[in-house]
Amino acid sequence: MVADAASATRFVARPSDGRRIAFEVSGPADGSPVFLLHGTPGSRLGPRPRGIVLHRLGVRLITYDRPGYGESDRVRDRDVAHAAQDVRAVADELGLERFAVVGRSGGGPHALACAADQDLGDRITRVAALVSLAPAGAPGWFEGMNDDNNQQFARAVSDPGELESEIRRRADGISTDPDYLLRLLTEQMTVADRRVVSDAAMRRQLRLSYRDAIKNGPYGWIDDLLALRRDWGFDLGSITVPVRVWHGGQDTFAPAVHSEYLAGRIGGRAELDVRPGAAHFDAMPELPRTLRWLAGQPTFAGPRAALN
């Protein structure tokens, strides 16, 4: 068996400002490199396929903490487009000439930002956005969204101070009780989502990711919510690489109308897949199928592969 790439946390300091970015690499060292951009909140430790699955897919998976999350230094007032700078810094550190990018939930817009970046775009082979949000101002942005997400995203525009206070309360809750956020989210979940997160291994990975995300404060979470509701800083129409846009038809955290808008704005380069009966957290067991596509292989029709 081909040896795994090192999975311990590594760091790169950006030459321009010395800011530290934390990342991890897993899977075969000679696999097709794919960046996985975590959700909101989240970290480099979020749910991902087991090592044996990555070997079978031939994927070398790179995850990193967005600024303010986990071990990565904060960047105040960042926009979504900023993600391309960090992906480029990690790719340069690893000596990657070409690679693919996938983002899940709040990571979806950041993955698309990488594809649209003028300096980075020619290094990217394919991009996927799973259960992603659309830019603020897209028609029907709040339609079908659960009450909790609706209130948080509305506050990001109408009362950022109250939003910050609420996220600080939630971060304190996670620090005290690792199950705190999962319980809060479960109250907003559809039956489909509850089915996914009932898996013990999935819950363990989510708890780990949420707790690591806020270990040095709630800043990444706060900055993500604000950035997602501001101008993203790039044009979806400028994306020229193939894009897979996947969504669960029953999603109430980021309803499927968001992905429909994204695919429409990206145009003929986008493949839209809205899965009836699936919801937001179904993006996690769907990930191996998407990784296979990102690695340039035909997608498989069999059972979805297990995550850690």
Coordinates of N, CA and C in Angstrom, one line a residue, residues 45-48 50 182 196-209 284 306-308:
L45 N -10.3 19.7 11.1 CA -10.6 18.3 11.7 C -12.0 17.8 11.4
G46 N -12.7 18.5 10.6 CA -14.1 18.2 10.3 C -14.2 16.8 9.6
P47 N -15.5 16.3 9.5 CA -15.7 15.0 8.9 C -15.1 14.9 7.5
R48 N -14.4 13.8 7.3 CA -13.8 13.5 6.0 C -13.7 12.0 5.8
R50 N -12.4 8.1 5.6 CA -11.4 7.4 6.2 C -10.2 7.2 5.3
L182 N -24.5 20.6 18.7 CA -25.2 19.5 18.1 C -26.7 19.5 18.5
V196 N -28.6 11.3 9.4 CA -27.1 11.3 9.2 C -26.4 11.5 10.5
V197 N -26.8 12.5 11.3 CA -26.0 12.8 12.5 C -26.3 11.8 13.6
S198 N -27.2 10.9 13.5 CA -27.4 9.9 14.5 C -26.2 8.9 14.5
D199 N -25.4 8.9 13.5 CA -24.3 8.0 13.4 C -23.2 8.4 14.4
A200 N -22.8 7.5 15.3 CA -21.9 7.9 16.4 C -20.5 8.4 15.9
A201 N -20.0 7.9 14.8 CA -18.7 8.4 14.3 C -18.9 9.8 13.7
M202 N -20.0 10.0 13.1 CA -20.3 11.4 12.5 C -20.4 12.4 13.7
R203 N -21.1 12.0 14.7 CA -21.3 13.0 15.8 C -19.9 13.2 16.5
R204 N -19.1 12.2 16.6 CA -17.7 12.4 17.2 C -16.9 13.4 16.3
Q205 N -17.0 13.3 15.0 CA -16.2 14.2 14.2 C -16.8 15.6 14.2
L206 N -18.1 15.7 14.3 CA -18.7 17.1 14.4 C -18.3 17.7 15.7
R207 N -18.4 17.0 16.8 CA -18.0 17.5 18.1 C -16.5 18.0 18.1
L208 N -15.7 17.2 17.5 CA -14.2 17.5 17.5 C -14.0 18.8 16.7
S209 N -14.7 18.9 15.5 CA -14.5 20.0 14.6 C -15.0 21.3 15.3
M284 N -22.1 15.2 3.8 CA -20.9 14.5 4.4 C -20.8 13.1 3.8
A306 N -18.0 5.4 3.9 CA -18.0 5.8 5.3 C -17.0 6.9 5.6
L307 N -17.3 7.8 6.5 CA -16.4 8.9 7.0 C -15.8 8.4 8.3
N308 N -14.8 9.2 8.7 CA -14.1 8.9 10.0 C -15.2 9.1 11.1

